[in-house]
Coordinates of C-alpha atoms in Angstrom, one line a residue:
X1 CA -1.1 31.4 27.9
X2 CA -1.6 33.3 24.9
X3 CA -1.4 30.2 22.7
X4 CA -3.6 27.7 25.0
X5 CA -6.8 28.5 23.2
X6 CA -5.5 28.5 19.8
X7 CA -3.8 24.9 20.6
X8 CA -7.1 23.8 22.4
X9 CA -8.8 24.6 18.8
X10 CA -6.7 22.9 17.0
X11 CA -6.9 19.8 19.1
X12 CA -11.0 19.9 18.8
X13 CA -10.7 20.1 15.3
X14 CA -8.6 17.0 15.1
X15 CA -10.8 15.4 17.1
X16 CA -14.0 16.5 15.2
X17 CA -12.3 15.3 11.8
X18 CA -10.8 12.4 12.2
X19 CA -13.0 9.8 15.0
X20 CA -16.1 11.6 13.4
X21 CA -15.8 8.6 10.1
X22 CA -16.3 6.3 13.7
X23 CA -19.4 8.2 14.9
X24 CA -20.8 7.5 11.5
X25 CA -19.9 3.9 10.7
X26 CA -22.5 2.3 10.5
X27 CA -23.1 -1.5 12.1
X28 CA -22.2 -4.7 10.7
X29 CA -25.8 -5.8 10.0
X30 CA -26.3 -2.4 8.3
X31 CA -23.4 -2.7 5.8
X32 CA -24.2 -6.3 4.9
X33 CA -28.1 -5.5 4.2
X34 CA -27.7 -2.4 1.7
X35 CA -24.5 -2.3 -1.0
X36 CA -21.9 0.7 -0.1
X37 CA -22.4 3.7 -2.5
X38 CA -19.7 5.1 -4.6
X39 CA -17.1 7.5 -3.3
X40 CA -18.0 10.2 -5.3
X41 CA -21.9 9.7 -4.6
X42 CA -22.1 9.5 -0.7
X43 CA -22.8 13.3 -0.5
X44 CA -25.5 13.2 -2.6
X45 CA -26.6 9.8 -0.5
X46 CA -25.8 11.6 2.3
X47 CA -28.3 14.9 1.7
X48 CA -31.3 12.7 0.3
X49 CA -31.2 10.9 3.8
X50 CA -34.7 11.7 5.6
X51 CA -34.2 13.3 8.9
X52 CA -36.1 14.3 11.8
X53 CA -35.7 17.1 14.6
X54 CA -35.7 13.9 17.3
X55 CA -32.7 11.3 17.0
X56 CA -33.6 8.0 15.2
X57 CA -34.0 5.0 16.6
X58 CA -31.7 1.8 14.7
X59 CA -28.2 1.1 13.8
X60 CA -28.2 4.0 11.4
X61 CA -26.9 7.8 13.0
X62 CA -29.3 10.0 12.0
X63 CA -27.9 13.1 9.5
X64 CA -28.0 16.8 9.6
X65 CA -30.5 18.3 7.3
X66 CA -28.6 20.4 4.5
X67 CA -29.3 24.3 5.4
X68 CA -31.8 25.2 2.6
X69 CA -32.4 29.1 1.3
X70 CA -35.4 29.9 3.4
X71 CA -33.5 28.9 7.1
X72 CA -30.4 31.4 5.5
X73 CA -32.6 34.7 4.3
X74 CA -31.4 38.0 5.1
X75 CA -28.7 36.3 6.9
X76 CA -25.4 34.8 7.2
X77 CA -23.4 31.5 8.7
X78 CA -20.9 34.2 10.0
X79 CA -23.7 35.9 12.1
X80 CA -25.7 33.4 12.8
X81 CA -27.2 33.1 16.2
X82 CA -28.9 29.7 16.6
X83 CA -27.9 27.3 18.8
X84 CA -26.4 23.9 17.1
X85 CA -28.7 21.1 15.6
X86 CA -30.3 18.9 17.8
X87 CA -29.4 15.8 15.2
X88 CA -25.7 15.1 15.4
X89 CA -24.2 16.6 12.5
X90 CA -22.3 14.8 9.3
X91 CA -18.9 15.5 11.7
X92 CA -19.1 15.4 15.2
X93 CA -18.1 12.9 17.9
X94 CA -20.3 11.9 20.6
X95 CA -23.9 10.2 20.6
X96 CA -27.1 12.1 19.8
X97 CA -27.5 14.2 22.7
X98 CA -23.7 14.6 23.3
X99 CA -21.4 15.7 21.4
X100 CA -18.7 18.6 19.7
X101 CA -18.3 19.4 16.2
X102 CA -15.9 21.8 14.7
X103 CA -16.6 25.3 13.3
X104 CA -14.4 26.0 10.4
X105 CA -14.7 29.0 7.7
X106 CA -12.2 29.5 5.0
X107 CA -12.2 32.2 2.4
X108 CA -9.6 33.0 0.3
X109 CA -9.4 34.7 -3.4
X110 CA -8.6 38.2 -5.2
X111 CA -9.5 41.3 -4.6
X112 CA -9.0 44.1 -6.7
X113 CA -8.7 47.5 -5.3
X114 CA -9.4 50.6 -7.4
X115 CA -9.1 54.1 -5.2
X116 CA -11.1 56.7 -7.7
X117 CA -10.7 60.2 -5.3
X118 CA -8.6 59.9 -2.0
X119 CA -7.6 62.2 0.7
X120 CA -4.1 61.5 -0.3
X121 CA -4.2 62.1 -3.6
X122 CA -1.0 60.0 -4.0
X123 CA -2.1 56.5 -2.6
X124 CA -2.3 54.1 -5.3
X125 CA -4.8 50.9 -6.5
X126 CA -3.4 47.8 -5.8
X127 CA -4.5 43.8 -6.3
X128 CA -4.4 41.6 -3.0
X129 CA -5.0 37.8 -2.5
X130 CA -7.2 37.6 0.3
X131 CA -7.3 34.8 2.9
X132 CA -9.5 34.6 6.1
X133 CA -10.2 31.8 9.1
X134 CA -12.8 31.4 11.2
X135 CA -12.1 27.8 13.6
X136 CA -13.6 26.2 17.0
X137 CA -16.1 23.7 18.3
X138 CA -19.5 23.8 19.2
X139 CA -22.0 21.1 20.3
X140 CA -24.6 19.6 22.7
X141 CA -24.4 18.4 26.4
X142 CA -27.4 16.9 26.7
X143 CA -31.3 18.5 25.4
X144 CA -31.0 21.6 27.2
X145 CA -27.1 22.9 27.0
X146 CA -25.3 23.7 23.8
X147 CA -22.1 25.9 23.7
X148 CA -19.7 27.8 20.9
X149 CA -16.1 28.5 21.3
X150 CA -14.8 30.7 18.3
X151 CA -11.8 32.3 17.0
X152 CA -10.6 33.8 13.9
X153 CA -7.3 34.4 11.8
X154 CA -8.1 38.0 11.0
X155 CA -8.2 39.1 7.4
X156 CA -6.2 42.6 7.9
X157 CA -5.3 45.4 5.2
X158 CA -3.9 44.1 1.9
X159 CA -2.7 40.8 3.8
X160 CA -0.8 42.5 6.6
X161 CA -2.1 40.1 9.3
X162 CA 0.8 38.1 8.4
X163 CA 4.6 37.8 9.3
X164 CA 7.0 34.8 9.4
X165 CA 4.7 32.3 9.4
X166 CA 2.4 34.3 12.6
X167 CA -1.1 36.1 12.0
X168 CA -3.1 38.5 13.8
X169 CA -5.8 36.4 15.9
X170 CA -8.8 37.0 17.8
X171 CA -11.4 36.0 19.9
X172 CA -14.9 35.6 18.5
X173 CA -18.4 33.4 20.0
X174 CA -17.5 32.5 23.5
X175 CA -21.2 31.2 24.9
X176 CA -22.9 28.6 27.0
X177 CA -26.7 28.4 26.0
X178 CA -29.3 27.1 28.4
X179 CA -32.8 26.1 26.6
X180 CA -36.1 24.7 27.9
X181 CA -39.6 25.4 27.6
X182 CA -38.9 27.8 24.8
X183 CA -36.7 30.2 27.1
X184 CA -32.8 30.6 26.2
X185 CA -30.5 32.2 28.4
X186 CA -26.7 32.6 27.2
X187 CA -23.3 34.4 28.9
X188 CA -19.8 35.0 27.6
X189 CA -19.3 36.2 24.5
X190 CA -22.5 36.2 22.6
X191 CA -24.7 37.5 19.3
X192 CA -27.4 39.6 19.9
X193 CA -29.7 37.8 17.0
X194 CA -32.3 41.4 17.0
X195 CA -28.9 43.2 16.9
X196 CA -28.0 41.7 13.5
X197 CA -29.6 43.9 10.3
X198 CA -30.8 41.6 7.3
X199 CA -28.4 41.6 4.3
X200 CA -27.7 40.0 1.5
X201 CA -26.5 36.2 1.9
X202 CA -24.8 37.1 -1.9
X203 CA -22.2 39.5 -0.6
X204 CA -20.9 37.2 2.3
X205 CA -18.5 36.0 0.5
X206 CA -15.2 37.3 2.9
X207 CA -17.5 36.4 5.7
X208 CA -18.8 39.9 6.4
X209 CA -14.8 41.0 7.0
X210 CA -14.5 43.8 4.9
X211 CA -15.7 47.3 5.2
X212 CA -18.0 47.3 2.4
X213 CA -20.4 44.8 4.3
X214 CA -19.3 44.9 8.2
X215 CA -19.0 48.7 8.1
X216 CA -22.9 49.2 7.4
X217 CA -23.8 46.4 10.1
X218 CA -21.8 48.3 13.2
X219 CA -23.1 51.5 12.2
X220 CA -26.4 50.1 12.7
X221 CA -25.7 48.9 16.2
X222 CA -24.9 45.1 15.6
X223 CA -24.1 43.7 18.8
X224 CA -21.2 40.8 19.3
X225 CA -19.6 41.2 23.0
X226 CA -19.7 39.6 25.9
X227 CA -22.3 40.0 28.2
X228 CA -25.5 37.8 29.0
X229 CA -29.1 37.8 27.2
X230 CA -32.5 36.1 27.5
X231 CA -35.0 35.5 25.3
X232 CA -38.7 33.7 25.3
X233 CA -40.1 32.0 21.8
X234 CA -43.7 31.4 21.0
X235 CA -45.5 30.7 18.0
X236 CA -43.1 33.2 16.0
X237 CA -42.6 35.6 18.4
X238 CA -39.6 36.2 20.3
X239 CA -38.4 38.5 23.3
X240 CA -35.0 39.1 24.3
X241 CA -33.2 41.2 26.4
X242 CA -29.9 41.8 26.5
X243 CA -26.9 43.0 28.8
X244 CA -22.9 44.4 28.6
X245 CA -20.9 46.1 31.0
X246 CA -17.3 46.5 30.3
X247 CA -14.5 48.0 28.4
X248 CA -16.1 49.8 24.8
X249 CA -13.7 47.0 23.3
X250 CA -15.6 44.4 24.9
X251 CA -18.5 44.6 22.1
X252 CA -18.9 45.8 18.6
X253 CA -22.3 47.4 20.1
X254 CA -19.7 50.6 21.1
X255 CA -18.9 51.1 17.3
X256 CA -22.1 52.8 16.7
X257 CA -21.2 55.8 19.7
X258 CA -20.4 59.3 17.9
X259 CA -18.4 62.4 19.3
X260 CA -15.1 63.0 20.3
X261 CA -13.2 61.2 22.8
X262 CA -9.7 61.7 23.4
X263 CA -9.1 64.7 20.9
X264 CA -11.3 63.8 18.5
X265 CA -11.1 60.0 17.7
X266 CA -14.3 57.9 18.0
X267 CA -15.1 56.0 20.8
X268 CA -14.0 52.7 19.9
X269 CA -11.0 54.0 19.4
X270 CA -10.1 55.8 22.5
X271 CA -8.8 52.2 24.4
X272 CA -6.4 51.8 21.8
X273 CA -4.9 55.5 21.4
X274 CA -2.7 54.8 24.9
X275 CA -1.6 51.4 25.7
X276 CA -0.5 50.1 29.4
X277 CA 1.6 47.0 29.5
X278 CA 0.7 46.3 26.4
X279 CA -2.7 46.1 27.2
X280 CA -5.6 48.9 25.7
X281 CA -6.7 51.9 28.0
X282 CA -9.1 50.6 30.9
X283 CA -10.0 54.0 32.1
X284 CA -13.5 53.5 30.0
X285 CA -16.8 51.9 31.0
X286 CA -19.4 51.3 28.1
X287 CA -22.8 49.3 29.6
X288 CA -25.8 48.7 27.5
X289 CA -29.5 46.7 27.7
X290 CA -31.0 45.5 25.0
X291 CA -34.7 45.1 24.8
X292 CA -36.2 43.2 22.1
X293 CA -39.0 41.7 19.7
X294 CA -39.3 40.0 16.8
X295 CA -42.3 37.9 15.0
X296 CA -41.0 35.0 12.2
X297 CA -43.7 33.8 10.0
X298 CA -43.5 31.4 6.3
X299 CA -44.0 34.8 4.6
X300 CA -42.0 37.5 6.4
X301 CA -39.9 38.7 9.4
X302 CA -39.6 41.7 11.3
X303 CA -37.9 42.7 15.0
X304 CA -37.5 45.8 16.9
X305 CA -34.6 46.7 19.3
X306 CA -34.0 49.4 21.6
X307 CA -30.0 49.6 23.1
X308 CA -29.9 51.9 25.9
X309 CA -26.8 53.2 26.9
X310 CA -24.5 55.4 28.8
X311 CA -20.4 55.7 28.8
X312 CA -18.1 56.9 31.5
X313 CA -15.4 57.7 30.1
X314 CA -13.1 58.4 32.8
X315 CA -13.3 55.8 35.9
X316 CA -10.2 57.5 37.3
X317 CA -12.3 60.5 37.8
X318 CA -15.9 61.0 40.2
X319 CA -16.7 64.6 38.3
X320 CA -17.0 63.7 34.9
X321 CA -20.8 63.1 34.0
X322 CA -22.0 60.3 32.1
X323 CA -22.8 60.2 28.8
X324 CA -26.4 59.1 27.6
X325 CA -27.6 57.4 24.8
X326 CA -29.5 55.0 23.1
X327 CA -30.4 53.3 19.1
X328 CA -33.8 52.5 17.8
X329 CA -33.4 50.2 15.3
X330 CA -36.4 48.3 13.3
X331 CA -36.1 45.3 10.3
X332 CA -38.2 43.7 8.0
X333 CA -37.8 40.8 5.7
X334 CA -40.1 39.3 2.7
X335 CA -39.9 35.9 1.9
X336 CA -41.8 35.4 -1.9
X337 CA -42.1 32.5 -3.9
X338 CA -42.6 32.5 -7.6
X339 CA -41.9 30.3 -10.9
X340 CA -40.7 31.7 -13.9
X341 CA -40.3 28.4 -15.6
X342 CA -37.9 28.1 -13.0
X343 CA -38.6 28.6 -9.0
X344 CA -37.1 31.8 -7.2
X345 CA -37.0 33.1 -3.8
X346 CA -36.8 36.3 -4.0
X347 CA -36.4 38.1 -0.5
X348 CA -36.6 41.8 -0.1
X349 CA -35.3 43.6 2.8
X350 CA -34.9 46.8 4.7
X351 CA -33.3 48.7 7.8
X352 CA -33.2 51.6 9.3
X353 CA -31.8 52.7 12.7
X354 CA -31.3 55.8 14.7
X355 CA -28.7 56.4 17.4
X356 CA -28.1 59.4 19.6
X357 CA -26.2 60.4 22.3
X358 CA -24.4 63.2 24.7
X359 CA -21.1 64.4 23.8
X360 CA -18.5 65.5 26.1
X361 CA -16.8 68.9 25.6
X362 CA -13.2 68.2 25.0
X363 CA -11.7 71.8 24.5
X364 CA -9.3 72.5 27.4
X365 CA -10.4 74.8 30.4
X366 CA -14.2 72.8 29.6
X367 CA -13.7 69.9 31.5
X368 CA -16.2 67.9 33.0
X369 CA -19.2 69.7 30.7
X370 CA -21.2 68.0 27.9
X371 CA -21.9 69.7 24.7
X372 CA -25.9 70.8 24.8
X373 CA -26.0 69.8 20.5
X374 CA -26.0 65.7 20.9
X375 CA -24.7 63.3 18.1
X376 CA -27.3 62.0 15.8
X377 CA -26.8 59.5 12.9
X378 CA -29.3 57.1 11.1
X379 CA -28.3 54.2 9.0
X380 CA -30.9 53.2 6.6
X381 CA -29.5 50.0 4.1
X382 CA -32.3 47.6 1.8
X383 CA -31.3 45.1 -1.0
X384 CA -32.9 42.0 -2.0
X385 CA -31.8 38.2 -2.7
X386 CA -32.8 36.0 -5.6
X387 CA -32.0 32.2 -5.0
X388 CA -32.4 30.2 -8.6
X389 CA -31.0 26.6 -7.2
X390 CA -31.3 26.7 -3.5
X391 CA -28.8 28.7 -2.0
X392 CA -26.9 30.1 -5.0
X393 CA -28.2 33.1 -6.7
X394 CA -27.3 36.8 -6.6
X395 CA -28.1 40.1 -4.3
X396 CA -27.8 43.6 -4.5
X397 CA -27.4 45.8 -1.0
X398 CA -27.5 49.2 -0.3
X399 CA -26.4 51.5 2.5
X400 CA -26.5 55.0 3.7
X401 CA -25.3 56.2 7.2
X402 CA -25.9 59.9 8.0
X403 CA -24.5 61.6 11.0
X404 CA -23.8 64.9 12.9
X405 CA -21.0 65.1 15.3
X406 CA -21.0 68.8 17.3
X407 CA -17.4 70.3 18.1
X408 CA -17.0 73.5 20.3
X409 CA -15.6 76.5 19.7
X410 CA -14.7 78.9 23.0
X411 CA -16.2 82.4 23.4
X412 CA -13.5 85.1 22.3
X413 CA -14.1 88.5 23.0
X414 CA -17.7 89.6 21.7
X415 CA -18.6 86.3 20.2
X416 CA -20.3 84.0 21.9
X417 CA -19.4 80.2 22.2
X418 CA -20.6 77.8 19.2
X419 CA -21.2 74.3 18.5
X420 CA -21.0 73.8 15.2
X421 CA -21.9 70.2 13.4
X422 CA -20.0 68.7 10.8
X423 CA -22.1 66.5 8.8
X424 CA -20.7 63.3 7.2
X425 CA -22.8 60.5 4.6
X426 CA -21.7 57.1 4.1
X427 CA -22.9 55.2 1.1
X428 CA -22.1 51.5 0.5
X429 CA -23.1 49.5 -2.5
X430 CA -22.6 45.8 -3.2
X431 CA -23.2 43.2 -5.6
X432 CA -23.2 39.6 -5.8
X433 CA -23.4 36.4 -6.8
X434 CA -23.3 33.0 -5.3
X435 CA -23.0 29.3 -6.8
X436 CA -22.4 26.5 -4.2
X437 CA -20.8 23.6 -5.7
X438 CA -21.4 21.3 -2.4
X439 CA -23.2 21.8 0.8
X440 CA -20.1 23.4 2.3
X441 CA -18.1 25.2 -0.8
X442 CA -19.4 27.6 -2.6
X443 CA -17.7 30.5 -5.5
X444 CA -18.3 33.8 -5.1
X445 CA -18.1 37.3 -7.1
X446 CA -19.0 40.3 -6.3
X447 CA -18.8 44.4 -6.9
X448 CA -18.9 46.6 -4.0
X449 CA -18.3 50.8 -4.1
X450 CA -17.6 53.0 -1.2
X451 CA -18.5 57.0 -1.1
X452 CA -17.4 59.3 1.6
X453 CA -19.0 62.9 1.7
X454 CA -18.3 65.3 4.6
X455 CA -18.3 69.0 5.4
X456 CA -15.3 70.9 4.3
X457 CA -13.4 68.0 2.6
X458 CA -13.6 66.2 -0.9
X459 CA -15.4 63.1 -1.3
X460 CA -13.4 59.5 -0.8
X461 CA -14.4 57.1 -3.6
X462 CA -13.6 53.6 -4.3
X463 CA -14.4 50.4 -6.1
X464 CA -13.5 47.1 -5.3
X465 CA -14.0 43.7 -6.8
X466 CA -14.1 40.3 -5.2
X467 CA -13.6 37.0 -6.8
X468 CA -13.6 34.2 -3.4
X469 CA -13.9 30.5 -2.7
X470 CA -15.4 29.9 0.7
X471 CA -15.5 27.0 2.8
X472 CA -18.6 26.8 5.8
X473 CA -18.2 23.5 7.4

């Protein structure tokens, strides 16, 4: 069972390579009025094509606009939301209003590790090739239903995601989209498009895998799971409102949750600390709604989010309480223009977000008791992009996630109980740059720096450098 969906991917993206040159042939009248252009030309051919939002009437298929800087800013392919292109893209089979497409990302390149103050002060530096894979299908039934079905080759730590020819896999976009009179309503396994901070499209370049960029973005509560939203558009503004209930694993929403859980991991982690038939701890419920707003205009962007929350973490048991919680998160975006004898797009952005909630007590003979200090972090991260030839450029990014996590200590003879906080600061810096040779390829280098401070312990400090080629069909 495990390897239906994998083969079910690999049959669409046969499918969406190969009979895709017979969705795109184009008549016999056509071919005899204008002269075939070179091989090496019909991209080129291909992107200068005018094209419409509504499908064209002729012989001729209509083509997919080329994704230009200003639909991209603050963004990423890899965490973007929208729904797929009402024109039948380049690949695809099916007519205009139906048909699948495949999803394939592809990053691969060097990465060069350099650990400058460890916990363990005897870990060493080390280079690593670096490959990643992001495949599926996505496409249109008709003007009002589109769906996504996602799954990805995992990157891993220093290329351990491989053995004998097998790789670590997972599960990633999952959703059925309903659309019509500018309401959407999605279910499975979806992106929460308020959920998802602005960055830098410069430092994408292992597709938001690593900890220097993904790190930052589930701090700040960025919300992939399954679950079902809704959402309402008009003239710029949008409303959503989103909904999970399930296992913490079920969304990367539960990443953001402080305290301890389970003897002091996080609680994320607590599923995977006991396994049962090789499956992850059920005895955790994690359920959270989303409320949302957002306002797009030429010149900026900006949304709001609250994520409301609460965590039971132990079903098996009617006394524990619940734990409560919830993030306020808020985003902005500028979108400038100028001309230094050559045009820029320069797009400034920043983030902030603030997340608390209650913390069970964990030290035996205080069961069922929540702590009265809470858990409190904010993440605030800003950068900006500068895009000299349409998408390629480079960006800068910054990020700083702050957070207090209370422990207890039991009463002992005259001295009262305690709940002391141990503070920890988080700072991530990156910096890249971008040249896309084609449409779909694009080289990629970048600098990115990691700093750990916390209470009681020397700092962690590292460096890394990226060098990647990346594929986004």
């Amino acid at each position: 069972m495990k390897r239906f969906p994998f083969t079910a991917s690999l049959c669409a993206l046969a499918l969406g390579t190969v009979p895709a040159a017979w969705a795109q042939t184009p008549a016999p009248a056509a071919t005899e009025a204008a002269p075939a252009a070179p091989a090496p030309e019909a991209p080129q051919a291909a992107e200068a094509a005018p094209t419409s939002g509504a499908p064209a009437s002729g012989p001729d298929a209509p083509v997919e606009k080329p994704v230009t800087a200003e639909e991209m800013a603050g963004t990423s392919e890899v965490v973007d939301a929208r729904p797929p292109p009402t024109v039948r893209p380049r690949i695809a089979v099916g007519n205009e209003s139906f048909y699948v497409k495949p999803i394939l990302a592809l990053a691969g390149g060097i990465h060069v590790e350099n650990l400058i103050q460890t916990l363990n002060t005897s870990r060493e530096s080390r280079a690593t090739t670096v490959a990643l894979t992001r495949f599926g299908f996505e496409g249109r039934l008709g003007q009002y239903v589109s769906f996504r079905s996602e799954f990805e080759r995992n990157i891993r730590a220093h290329g351990s995601g491989v053995w004998e020819g097998t790789a670590s896999f997972s599960v990633r976009d999952q959703v059925i989209r309903l659309q019509r009179w500018g309401a959407t309503l999605e279910a499975g396994i979806v992106v929460d498009s308020a959920s998802v901070d602005y960055l830098s499209t410069h430092v994408a370049d292992t597709l938001l895998a690593d900890k220097y960029t993904r790190d930052p973005l589930l701090y700040s509560g960025f919300n992939r799971g399954q679950g079902a939203q809704a959402a309402y558009d008009w003239k710029g503004f949008r409303v959503g409102l989103g909904f999970t209930a399930a296992n913490p694993l079920s969304t990367s929403s539960s990443y953001q949750v402080g305290g301890t859980f389970g003897g002091g991991s996080r609680f994320w982690e607590r599923p995977l600390g006991n396994y049962r038939n090789g499956q992850p701890d059920d005895d955790l419920h994690f359920q959270v709604i989303s409320p949302s707003i957002g306002y797009t205009h030429e010149l900026f962007e900006a949304k709001a989010m609250a994520q409301v929350f609460d965590v039971n973490y132990q079903t098996t048991s009617r006394t524990d309480p619940l734990l409560r919680g919830n993030n306020l998160r808020g985003n902005v975006l500028l979108k400038l223009h100028t001309n230094v004898g050559i045009p820029l797009f320069i797009t400034p952005f920043f983030n902030i977000a603030r997340v608390q909630n209650d913390v069970a007590n964990a030290t035996p003979g205080f069961a069922d008791q929540l702590l009265s200090t809470r858990y409190a972090a904010t993440s605030v991260s800003a950068g900006v992009d500068v895009n000299v030839q349409g998408r390629s450029g480079v960006g800068f990014q910054f990020a700083r996630i702050s957070d207090g996590s209370p422990t207890f200590v039991a009463p002992t003879g005259n001295t009262p109980a305690s709940e002391p906080v141990t503070r920890t600061t988080q700072f991530y810096l990156n910096v890249g740059g971008t040249y896309w040779f084609t449409e779909d390829v694009a080289l990629g280098a970048r600098y990115a720096r990691f700093q750990r401070k916390q209470d009681g312990q020397r700092d962690e400090i590292d460096a890394s450098y990226f060098a990647t080629l990346r594929l986004l069909l």
